[in-house]
Amino acid sequence: MDNKWDLVWSSLWPIVQGGLTGTVPLALASFVIGLVIALAVALMRLNRNRVLSAVGRFYVSVIRGTPLLVQLFVIFFGLPSVGIQLDPWPSAIIAFSLNVGGYAAEIIRAAILSVPKGQWEAAHTIGMSGSQTLRRIVLPQAARVSVPPLSNTFISLVKDTSLASLILVTELFRQAQQVAAFSQEFMVLYVEAAVVYWVFCTILSAGQSALEKRLDRYVAH
Amino acid sequence: MSPTEDAALLEVRGLRKAFGGHEVLKDIDLTVRRGSVLALIGPSGSGKTTVLRCLNGLETPDGGTVAVGGGLSVDFGAKVSRKELAALRDRSAMVFQHYNLFPHMTVLQNVIEGPVQVQKRPRAEVIAEAEQLLARVGLEGRSGSYPFELSGGQQQRVGIVRALALKPQLLLFDEPTSALDPELVGDVLTVIKELADEAWTMVIVTHELAFARQVADEVIFMDGGVVVERGHPDTVLRDPAEERTRQFVHRLLNPF
Ligand SMILES: Nc1ncnc2c1ncn2[C@@H]1O[C@H](COP(=O)(O)OP(=O)(O)O)[C@@H](O)[C@H]1O
Ligand SMILES: [Mg+2]
């Protein structure tokens, strides 16, 4: 039994380190890029231009209708056969960004639609252009609505990055796997990995609540 | 041409608008002299809001001409450019029934948004003017409040100040007090009355007949997308020529 606790303590830092240098930057980078994609796709879907809106809809449908693991494998193992060879990190970031882009696009679209028409009209009557209205009036209000669902997307993403271990990205779960393979203590190492993920996600949830509070300051309670 | 026609600030001829085959405005003519007040009355659905929205570019009329101020006359029978529409919009400012303040901005930010972001006027100057206007409508000390912290009457006064801050030639009010609790109506009407006394040119859609009699130079009664009757407030509101006007006024004054 002592041996197992020793193993837990000695493997804790490599696993946490895998989280801090793998999981967290991978999730953050993918989330930021994913949000940019999502905003673009949401605006395409809301565009009066039928072609743009159809392209946006198709993108969302593909992302949501296929497993993330398959998307990841297509990019890392599939693309080389058409001459595009990407390292594990760029492959993972591309796959996760595209994935977040698809899910967050629907969240952002719904948030934009939730802003009352009167807000667009008031902005119009004070002379604002469409893009000014979007930037200064609509998106700030949409942001408030979309923080809770986007936070959930981010927390899911943090957990989903464990899939990157399958394309050899050194992140939290791959660190645990390597110690497990070496020590043959699968139960100990995988439960330990789960606990570390749980701690990370709990911290993120606390951050989410703080952000929601801040954004709620202009709303009656 | 008589001198009064020369001084027309708003001139609308043959305004038409349909929504999917339903003709909401049929051949509306309006003339509002500079510094005068027109009150638009009529039953719900008669097209009053649509008239204001056409004047402010929120709807594009199907036909007719709208001339505001000097030198701008837009003919909606022909192809209208974005530039013309923008020019038309910029000459008027709208006060909405439900205020439509920006909830994520403070009172001051709501007021200065147009002048600073759109008109690109110097921020410090705009803020000084905004504070003055806010004080005038009884909102001194509230510039840092968010709309949700204000009563309906206060929010509507911010809505009025937001419109004034744009320095428009023409003010449009769409039932500015209909969404207010009865005890808050007076404050808002007082503000509008003061604007009339200062010779702002205004078109006001309202159900407050006593108020209309006090401030309006002309009253127009609309029904079914046409002007049924127009004239001096005392005539239209007390001794109308048309039966439809008589019934409408009677119903408003005697709801039971
Ligand atoms: N955007 C729109 N689409 C379709 N019908 C509309 C639209 N706006 C107004 N209408 C119709 O036009 C008529 C006049 O509306 P409105 O101008 O709001 O009347 P009022 O302000 O006098 O109550 C109503 O029958 C209304 O249903
Ligand atoms: Mg109306």
Coordinates of C-alpha atoms and ligand atoms in Angstrom, one line a residue:
Chain A
M1 CA 0.0 0.0 0.0
D2 CA 2.8 2.4 0.9
N3 CA 4.2 1.8 -2.5
K4 CA 1.0 3.0 -4.2
W5 CA 1.0 6.3 -2.2
D6 CA 4.7 6.7 -3.1
L7 CA 3.7 6.2 -6.7
V8 CA 0.9 8.8 -6.5
W9 CA 3.2 11.4 -5.0
S10 CA 6.1 10.8 -7.4
S11 CA 3.8 10.9 -10.4
L12 CA 1.8 13.9 -9.3
W13 CA 4.1 16.5 -10.5
P14 CA 4.7 15.0 -14.0
I15 CA 0.9 14.7 -14.4
V16 CA 0.2 18.3 -13.2
Q17 CA 3.1 19.5 -15.4
G18 CA 1.5 17.7 -18.3
G19 CA -1.7 19.7 -17.5
L20 CA 0.1 23.0 -17.2
T21 CA 2.3 22.7 -20.3
G22 CA 0.0 20.5 -22.4
T23 CA -3.7 20.5 -21.5
V24 CA -4.0 24.2 -20.5
P25 CA -2.2 25.9 -23.4
L26 CA -3.8 23.4 -25.9
A27 CA -7.3 24.2 -24.5
L28 CA -6.6 28.0 -24.3
A29 CA -5.2 28.3 -27.8
S30 CA -7.9 26.2 -29.4
F31 CA -10.6 28.1 -27.5
V32 CA -9.4 31.5 -28.6
I33 CA -9.0 30.5 -32.2
G34 CA -12.3 28.6 -32.0
L35 CA -14.2 31.7 -30.8
V36 CA -12.9 33.7 -33.8
I37 CA -14.1 30.9 -36.1
A38 CA -17.4 30.7 -34.2
L39 CA -18.1 34.4 -34.5
A40 CA -17.3 34.3 -38.3
V41 CA -19.6 31.3 -38.8
A42 CA -22.4 32.8 -36.6
L43 CA -22.3 36.0 -38.7
M44 CA -22.3 33.9 -41.9
R45 CA -25.4 32.0 -40.7
L46 CA -27.2 35.2 -39.9
N47 CA -26.2 36.8 -43.2
R48 CA -29.0 37.5 -45.7
N49 CA -26.8 36.0 -48.4
R50 CA -28.1 32.5 -48.9
V51 CA -24.8 31.0 -50.0
L52 CA -22.9 32.3 -47.0
S53 CA -25.6 31.2 -44.6
A54 CA -25.7 27.7 -46.2
V55 CA -21.9 27.4 -46.0
G56 CA -22.1 28.3 -42.3
R57 CA -24.9 25.8 -41.7
F58 CA -22.9 23.0 -43.5
Y59 CA -19.9 23.7 -41.4
V60 CA -21.8 23.5 -38.1
S61 CA -23.5 20.3 -39.3
V62 CA -20.3 18.5 -40.2
I63 CA -18.6 19.5 -36.9
R64 CA -21.5 18.5 -34.8
G65 CA -22.3 15.4 -36.8
T66 CA -18.9 13.7 -36.6
P67 CA -16.9 12.5 -33.6
L68 CA -14.1 14.8 -32.4
L69 CA -11.7 11.8 -32.3
V70 CA -12.4 11.2 -36.0
Q71 CA -11.8 14.9 -36.8
L72 CA -8.5 14.7 -35.0
F73 CA -7.4 11.5 -36.8
V74 CA -8.4 13.0 -40.2
I75 CA -6.1 15.9 -39.6
F76 CA -3.2 14.1 -38.1
F77 CA -3.2 10.7 -39.9
G78 CA -5.3 11.5 -42.9
L79 CA -3.9 14.8 -44.3
P80 CA -0.4 13.3 -44.8
S81 CA -1.7 11.1 -47.6
V82 CA -2.7 14.2 -49.5
G83 CA 0.7 15.7 -48.8
I84 CA -0.1 17.8 -45.7
Q85 CA 2.1 16.6 -42.9
L86 CA 1.4 18.4 -39.5
D87 CA 3.1 17.9 -36.2
P88 CA 1.0 16.7 -33.2
W89 CA 0.6 20.1 -31.6
P90 CA -0.6 22.0 -34.7
S91 CA -2.8 19.1 -35.6
A92 CA -4.4 19.1 -32.2
I93 CA -4.9 22.9 -32.1
I94 CA -6.5 22.9 -35.6
A95 CA -8.8 20.0 -34.8
F96 CA -9.9 21.4 -31.4
S97 CA -10.3 25.0 -32.8
L98 CA -12.5 23.8 -35.7
N99 CA -14.5 21.8 -33.3
V100 CA -15.1 24.6 -30.8
G101 CA -15.9 26.8 -33.8
G102 CA -18.8 24.6 -34.8
Y103 CA -20.3 24.4 -31.3
A104 CA -19.7 28.0 -30.2
A105 CA -21.1 29.3 -33.5
E106 CA -24.5 28.1 -32.5
I107 CA -24.2 29.6 -29.0
I108 CA -23.1 33.0 -30.4
R109 CA -25.8 33.0 -33.1
A110 CA -28.5 32.3 -30.5
A111 CA -27.0 35.0 -28.2
I112 CA -27.1 37.6 -31.1
L113 CA -30.7 36.7 -31.9
S114 CA -31.6 37.1 -28.2
V115 CA -30.8 40.8 -28.3
P116 CA -34.1 42.6 -28.9
K117 CA -34.9 44.1 -32.3
G118 CA -35.4 47.5 -30.5
Q119 CA -31.7 47.6 -29.8
W120 CA -30.8 47.4 -33.5
E121 CA -33.4 50.1 -34.2
A122 CA -32.2 52.4 -31.5
A123 CA -28.7 52.1 -32.8
H124 CA -29.9 52.8 -36.3
T125 CA -31.8 55.9 -35.3
I126 CA -28.7 57.4 -33.6
G127 CA -26.9 56.9 -36.9
M128 CA -24.8 53.7 -36.3
S129 CA -23.8 51.5 -39.2
G130 CA -24.5 47.8 -39.1
S131 CA -21.0 46.9 -38.0
Q132 CA -20.9 49.6 -35.4
T133 CA -24.2 48.3 -34.0
L134 CA -22.9 44.8 -33.9
R135 CA -19.6 45.8 -32.1
R136 CA -20.9 48.4 -29.7
I137 CA -24.5 47.4 -29.0
V138 CA -25.3 43.8 -29.9
L139 CA -22.1 41.8 -29.1
P140 CA -21.6 43.3 -25.6
Q141 CA -25.2 42.2 -24.8
A142 CA -24.8 38.9 -26.5
A143 CA -21.6 38.2 -24.6
R144 CA -23.4 38.3 -21.3
V145 CA -25.9 35.7 -22.5
S146 CA -23.3 33.5 -24.0
V147 CA -20.8 33.3 -21.1
P148 CA -22.5 30.4 -19.3
P149 CA -22.8 28.1 -22.4
L150 CA -19.4 29.1 -23.7
S151 CA -17.8 28.3 -20.3
N152 CA -19.4 24.9 -20.5
T153 CA -17.9 24.5 -24.0
F154 CA -14.5 25.5 -22.6
I155 CA -14.7 23.0 -19.7
S156 CA -15.7 20.3 -22.1
L157 CA -12.7 21.2 -24.3
V158 CA -10.3 20.9 -21.4
K159 CA -11.5 17.4 -20.9
D160 CA -11.6 16.6 -24.6
T161 CA -7.9 17.6 -25.0
S162 CA -7.1 14.2 -23.4
L163 CA -7.8 12.8 -26.9
A164 CA -4.7 14.5 -28.1
S165 CA -2.7 11.8 -26.2
L166 CA -3.7 9.5 -29.0
I167 CA -1.7 11.6 -31.5
L168 CA 1.2 11.8 -29.0
V169 CA 0.8 15.3 -27.7
T170 CA 2.4 15.4 -24.2
E171 CA -0.5 16.5 -22.0
L172 CA -2.0 15.5 -18.7
F173 CA -3.4 12.1 -19.7
R174 CA -0.4 11.0 -21.8
Q175 CA 1.8 11.6 -18.8
A176 CA -0.4 9.4 -16.7
Q177 CA -0.5 6.8 -19.4
Q178 CA 3.3 6.6 -19.5
V179 CA 3.7 6.2 -15.8
A180 CA 0.9 3.6 -15.8
A181 CA 2.5 1.6 -18.6
F182 CA 5.8 1.7 -16.7
S183 CA 4.5 0.8 -13.3
Q184 CA 1.5 -1.3 -14.4
E185 CA -0.6 0.5 -11.8
F186 CA -3.5 1.4 -14.1
M187 CA -6.1 2.0 -11.5
V188 CA -3.9 4.3 -9.4
L189 CA -2.7 6.4 -12.3
Y190 CA -6.0 6.8 -14.1
V191 CA -7.9 7.8 -11.0
E192 CA -5.1 10.2 -10.2
A193 CA -5.4 11.7 -13.7
A194 CA -9.2 12.0 -13.2
V195 CA -8.7 13.8 -9.9
V196 CA -6.3 16.3 -11.5
Y197 CA -8.8 17.0 -14.3
W198 CA -11.5 17.4 -11.7
V199 CA -9.4 20.0 -9.8
F200 CA -8.6 21.9 -13.0
C201 CA -12.3 22.0 -14.0
T202 CA -13.4 23.0 -10.5
I203 CA -11.1 26.0 -10.7
L204 CA -12.5 26.9 -14.1
S205 CA -16.1 26.7 -12.8
A206 CA -15.2 29.2 -10.1
G207 CA -13.7 31.5 -12.7
Q208 CA -16.9 31.2 -14.7
S209 CA -19.0 32.3 -11.8
A210 CA -16.8 35.3 -11.2
L211 CA -17.0 36.3 -14.8
E212 CA -20.8 35.9 -14.9
K213 CA -21.1 38.1 -11.8
R214 CA -19.0 40.8 -13.4
L215 CA -21.0 40.8 -16.6
D216 CA -24.3 40.9 -14.7
R217 CA -23.6 44.3 -13.3
Y218 CA -26.0 46.1 -15.6
V219 CA -28.9 43.7 -15.0
A220 CA -31.5 43.9 -12.3
H221 CA -31.1 41.1 -9.7
Chain B
M1 CA -46.5 79.8 -52.1
S2 CA -47.5 81.3 -48.8
P3 CA -44.8 82.1 -46.2
T4 CA -46.0 79.3 -44.0
E5 CA -45.3 76.7 -46.7
D6 CA -41.9 78.2 -47.2
A7 CA -41.1 77.5 -43.6
A8 CA -42.1 73.8 -43.7
L9 CA -39.4 71.7 -42.0
L10 CA -41.1 68.4 -42.9
E11 CA -43.0 67.9 -46.1
V12 CA -44.5 64.4 -46.9
R13 CA -46.4 63.8 -50.0
G14 CA -48.2 60.6 -51.1
L15 CA -46.4 58.3 -48.6
R16 CA -47.3 54.7 -49.2
K17 CA -46.2 51.5 -47.4
A18 CA -47.4 47.9 -47.6
F19 CA -46.3 44.9 -45.7
G20 CA -46.8 41.7 -47.8
G21 CA -49.8 43.0 -49.7
H22 CA -51.4 44.7 -46.7
E23 CA -51.5 48.4 -47.4
V24 CA -50.6 50.1 -44.1
L25 CA -50.1 53.6 -45.4
K26 CA -52.2 54.9 -48.3
D27 CA -51.2 58.2 -49.7
I28 CA -50.3 60.2 -46.5
D29 CA -49.6 63.9 -46.8
L30 CA -48.0 65.9 -43.9
T31 CA -46.6 69.3 -43.5
V32 CA -44.9 70.5 -40.3
R33 CA -43.6 74.0 -40.1
R34 CA -40.3 74.7 -38.4
G35 CA -40.9 75.1 -34.6
S36 CA -44.4 73.6 -34.6
V37 CA -45.8 70.4 -33.2
L38 CA -47.9 67.8 -35.0
A39 CA -49.9 65.3 -33.0
L40 CA -50.8 62.0 -34.7
I41 CA -53.8 60.2 -33.2
G42 CA -55.8 57.2 -34.2
P43 CA -56.7 53.7 -33.3
S44 CA -54.2 50.9 -32.8
G45 CA -53.1 49.6 -36.2
S46 CA -53.9 52.7 -38.1
G47 CA -50.3 53.2 -39.2
K48 CA -49.1 55.9 -36.9
T49 CA -45.9 54.1 -35.9
T50 CA -45.2 53.2 -39.5
V51 CA -45.3 56.9 -40.5
L52 CA -42.6 57.7 -37.9
R53 CA -40.5 54.7 -38.9
C54 CA -40.7 55.8 -42.6
L55 CA -39.5 59.3 -41.6
N56 CA -36.6 57.9 -39.6
G57 CA -35.5 55.3 -42.2
L58 CA -36.5 52.3 -40.1
E59 CA -38.9 51.4 -42.9
T60 CA -38.4 52.2 -46.6
P61 CA -41.7 53.5 -48.0
D62 CA -43.0 52.1 -51.3
G63 CA -43.8 55.5 -52.7
G64 CA -44.1 59.2 -52.0
T65 CA -41.7 61.9 -51.2
V66 CA -40.2 63.0 -47.9
A67 CA -38.5 66.3 -47.5
V68 CA -36.8 67.3 -44.2
G69 CA -35.0 70.6 -43.6
G70 CA -33.5 72.5 -46.5
G71 CA -32.3 70.8 -49.6
L72 CA -33.1 67.2 -48.9
S73 CA -36.1 65.6 -50.7
V74 CA -36.2 61.9 -51.1
D75 CA -38.5 60.4 -53.8
F76 CA -39.4 56.9 -52.8
G77 CA -41.1 56.3 -56.2
A78 CA -37.5 56.2 -57.7
K79 CA -34.5 54.2 -56.6
V80 CA -33.2 55.6 -53.3
S81 CA -29.6 55.5 -52.4
R82 CA -28.2 54.5 -49.0
K83 CA -26.7 57.9 -48.8
E84 CA -30.1 59.6 -49.2
L85 CA -31.6 57.3 -46.6
A86 CA -28.8 58.0 -44.1
A87 CA -29.2 61.8 -44.7
L88 CA -32.9 61.5 -44.1
R89 CA -32.4 59.5 -40.9
D90 CA -29.8 61.9 -39.6
R91 CA -32.2 64.9 -39.7
S92 CA -34.6 63.3 -37.2
A93 CA -34.3 61.5 -33.9
M94 CA -36.8 59.0 -32.5
V95 CA -38.1 58.5 -29.0
F96 CA -39.5 55.0 -28.6
Q97 CA -42.5 53.7 -26.7
H98 CA -40.4 51.2 -24.8
Y99 CA -37.4 53.6 -24.5
N100 CA -34.9 51.1 -26.1
L101 CA -32.1 52.4 -24.0
F102 CA -28.8 50.4 -24.2
P103 CA -28.9 48.3 -21.0
H104 CA -25.1 47.7 -20.9
M105 CA -24.3 51.4 -20.9
T106 CA -24.8 54.0 -18.2
V107 CA -27.1 56.9 -18.7
L108 CA -24.3 59.1 -19.8
Q109 CA -22.9 56.5 -22.2
N110 CA -26.4 56.1 -23.7
V111 CA -26.6 59.8 -24.4
I112 CA -23.1 60.4 -25.8
E113 CA -22.9 57.3 -27.9
G114 CA -24.3 58.8 -31.1
P115 CA -22.6 62.2 -30.9
V116 CA -19.2 60.7 -30.1
Q117 CA -19.2 57.4 -32.1
V118 CA -21.2 58.5 -35.1
Q119 CA -21.0 62.3 -35.3
K120 CA -17.4 62.2 -34.1
R121 CA -17.8 65.3 -32.0
P122 CA -15.3 66.1 -29.2
R123 CA -16.0 63.9 -26.3
A124 CA -15.5 66.5 -23.5
E125 CA -17.8 68.9 -25.2
V126 CA -20.5 66.2 -25.8
I127 CA -20.3 65.1 -22.1
A128 CA -20.7 68.7 -20.9
E129 CA -23.8 69.1 -23.1
A130 CA -25.2 65.8 -22.0
E131 CA -24.8 66.6 -18.3
Q132 CA -26.7 69.9 -18.9
L133 CA -29.5 68.2 -20.8
L134 CA -29.8 65.5 -18.1
A135 CA -30.0 68.1 -15.4
R136 CA -32.7 69.9 -17.4
V137 CA -35.0 66.9 -17.4
G138 CA -34.4 66.3 -13.7
L139 CA -31.7 63.6 -13.9
E140 CA -28.7 65.3 -12.4
G141 CA -26.5 62.9 -10.5
R142 CA -27.9 59.9 -12.5
S143 CA -25.3 59.9 -15.3
G144 CA -23.5 56.9 -13.8
S145 CA -26.7 54.8 -13.3
Y146 CA -27.6 51.9 -15.5
P147 CA -31.1 51.9 -17.1
F148 CA -32.4 49.1 -14.9
E149 CA -31.7 51.3 -11.9
L150 CA -34.2 54.0 -13.2
S151 CA -38.0 54.2 -13.1
G152 CA -39.8 54.0 -16.5
G153 CA -40.3 57.8 -16.4
Q154 CA -36.6 58.4 -15.8
Q155 CA -35.7 56.0 -18.6
Q156 CA -37.9 57.7 -21.0
R157 CA -36.4 61.1 -20.1
V158 CA -33.0 59.6 -20.9
G159 CA -34.5 58.4 -24.2
I160 CA -35.5 62.0 -24.9
V161 CA -32.1 63.4 -23.9
R162 CA -30.4 60.7 -26.1
A163 CA -32.5 62.1 -29.1
L164 CA -31.8 65.7 -28.2
A165 CA -28.0 65.1 -28.0
L166 CA -28.0 64.3 -31.7
K167 CA -29.1 67.9 -32.4
P168 CA -31.7 66.7 -34.9
Q169 CA -33.9 69.1 -36.8
L170 CA -37.0 67.0 -36.1
L171 CA -38.0 65.0 -33.1
L172 CA -40.3 61.9 -33.4
F173 CA -42.1 60.5 -30.4
D174 CA -43.9 57.2 -30.7
E175 CA -46.4 57.0 -27.8
P176 CA -43.7 58.2 -25.3
T177 CA -45.9 57.6 -22.3
S178 CA -47.9 54.5 -23.1
A179 CA -45.6 52.1 -21.3
L180 CA -45.5 54.2 -18.1
D181 CA -47.3 53.9 -14.9
P182 CA -49.9 56.6 -14.7
E183 CA -48.2 58.6 -12.0
L184 CA -45.0 58.8 -14.1
V185 CA -46.7 60.1 -17.2
G186 CA -46.7 63.8 -16.1
D187 CA -43.0 64.2 -15.7
V188 CA -42.4 63.0 -19.3
L189 CA -45.1 65.1 -20.8
T190 CA -43.8 68.2 -18.9
V191 CA -40.4 67.7 -20.6
I192 CA -42.0 67.3 -24.0
K193 CA -44.1 70.4 -23.4
E194 CA -40.9 72.4 -22.5
L195 CA -39.4 71.3 -25.8
A196 CA -42.4 72.5 -27.6
D197 CA -42.0 75.9 -25.9
E198 CA -38.4 76.0 -27.0
A199 CA -39.7 75.7 -30.6
W200 CA -38.4 72.2 -31.3
T201 CA -40.2 70.7 -34.4
M202 CA -41.9 67.5 -33.3
V203 CA -44.2 64.8 -34.5
I204 CA -45.8 63.1 -31.6
V205 CA -47.9 59.9 -31.7
T206 CA -50.0 60.0 -28.5
H207 CA -53.2 58.9 -26.9
E208 CA -53.0 61.7 -24.4
L209 CA -55.6 64.0 -25.8
A210 CA -55.4 66.7 -23.2
F211 CA -51.7 66.9 -23.8
A212 CA -52.1 67.0 -27.5
R213 CA -54.5 69.9 -27.2
Q214 CA -52.0 71.8 -25.1
V215 CA -48.9 71.3 -27.2
A216 CA -49.9 70.6 -30.8
D217 CA -50.3 73.2 -33.5
E218 CA -52.1 70.6 -35.6
V219 CA -53.7 67.3 -34.9
I220 CA -54.1 64.5 -37.5
F221 CA -56.5 61.7 -37.0
M222 CA -55.5 58.6 -38.9
D223 CA -57.5 55.4 -39.5
G224 CA -56.8 52.5 -41.8
G225 CA -53.7 54.0 -43.2
V226 CA -55.3 57.3 -44.4
V227 CA -55.7 60.8 -42.9
V228 CA -59.3 61.0 -41.9
E229 CA -59.2 64.5 -40.5
R230 CA -56.7 67.2 -39.8
G231 CA -56.8 70.7 -38.2
H232 CA -56.4 72.8 -35.2
P233 CA -56.5 70.7 -31.9
D234 CA -59.5 72.5 -30.6
T235 CA -61.5 71.6 -33.7
V236 CA -60.3 68.0 -34.2
L237 CA -60.4 67.0 -30.6
R238 CA -63.6 68.9 -29.5
D239 CA -65.7 69.4 -32.5
P240 CA -64.5 67.0 -35.2
A241 CA -66.1 67.1 -38.6
E242 CA -65.8 63.4 -39.3
E243 CA -67.9 60.7 -37.6
R244 CA -64.9 58.4 -37.2
T245 CA -62.9 61.1 -35.4
R246 CA -65.8 61.8 -33.2
Q247 CA -66.2 58.2 -32.2
F248 CA -62.5 57.7 -31.5
V249 CA -62.2 60.8 -29.4
H250 CA -65.4 59.9 -27.5
R251 CA -64.1 56.4 -26.8
L252 CA -60.7 57.7 -25.5
L253 CA -62.4 60.2 -23.2
N254 CA -65.1 57.8 -22.0
P255 CA -63.6 54.4 -21.9
F256 CA -66.5 52.8 -20.0
Ligands
LIG1 N1 -43.0 45.0 -40.0 C1 -44.3 44.8 -40.2 N2 -44.7 43.7 -40.9 C2 -46.0 43.4 -41.1 N3 -47.0 44.2 -40.7 C3 -46.7 45.3 -40.0 C4 -45.3 45.6 -39.7 N4 -45.3 46.8 -39.0 C5 -46.6 47.2 -38.9 N5 -47.4 46.3 -39.5 C6 -48.9 46.4 -39.6 O1 -49.2 47.7 -40.1 C7 -50.4 48.2 -39.5 C8 -50.1 49.5 -38.9 O2 -49.2 49.3 -37.8 P1 -48.6 50.6 -36.9 O3 -48.0 51.6 -37.8 O4 -47.8 50.0 -35.9 O5 -49.9 51.1 -36.3 P2 -50.2 52.0 -35.0 O6 -48.9 52.6 -34.6 O7 -51.1 53.1 -35.5 O8 -50.8 51.2 -34.0 C9 -50.8 47.1 -38.4 O9 -51.8 46.4 -39.0 C10 -49.6 46.3 -38.3 O10 -49.9 45.0 -38.0
MG2 MG -47.9 52.3 -32.7

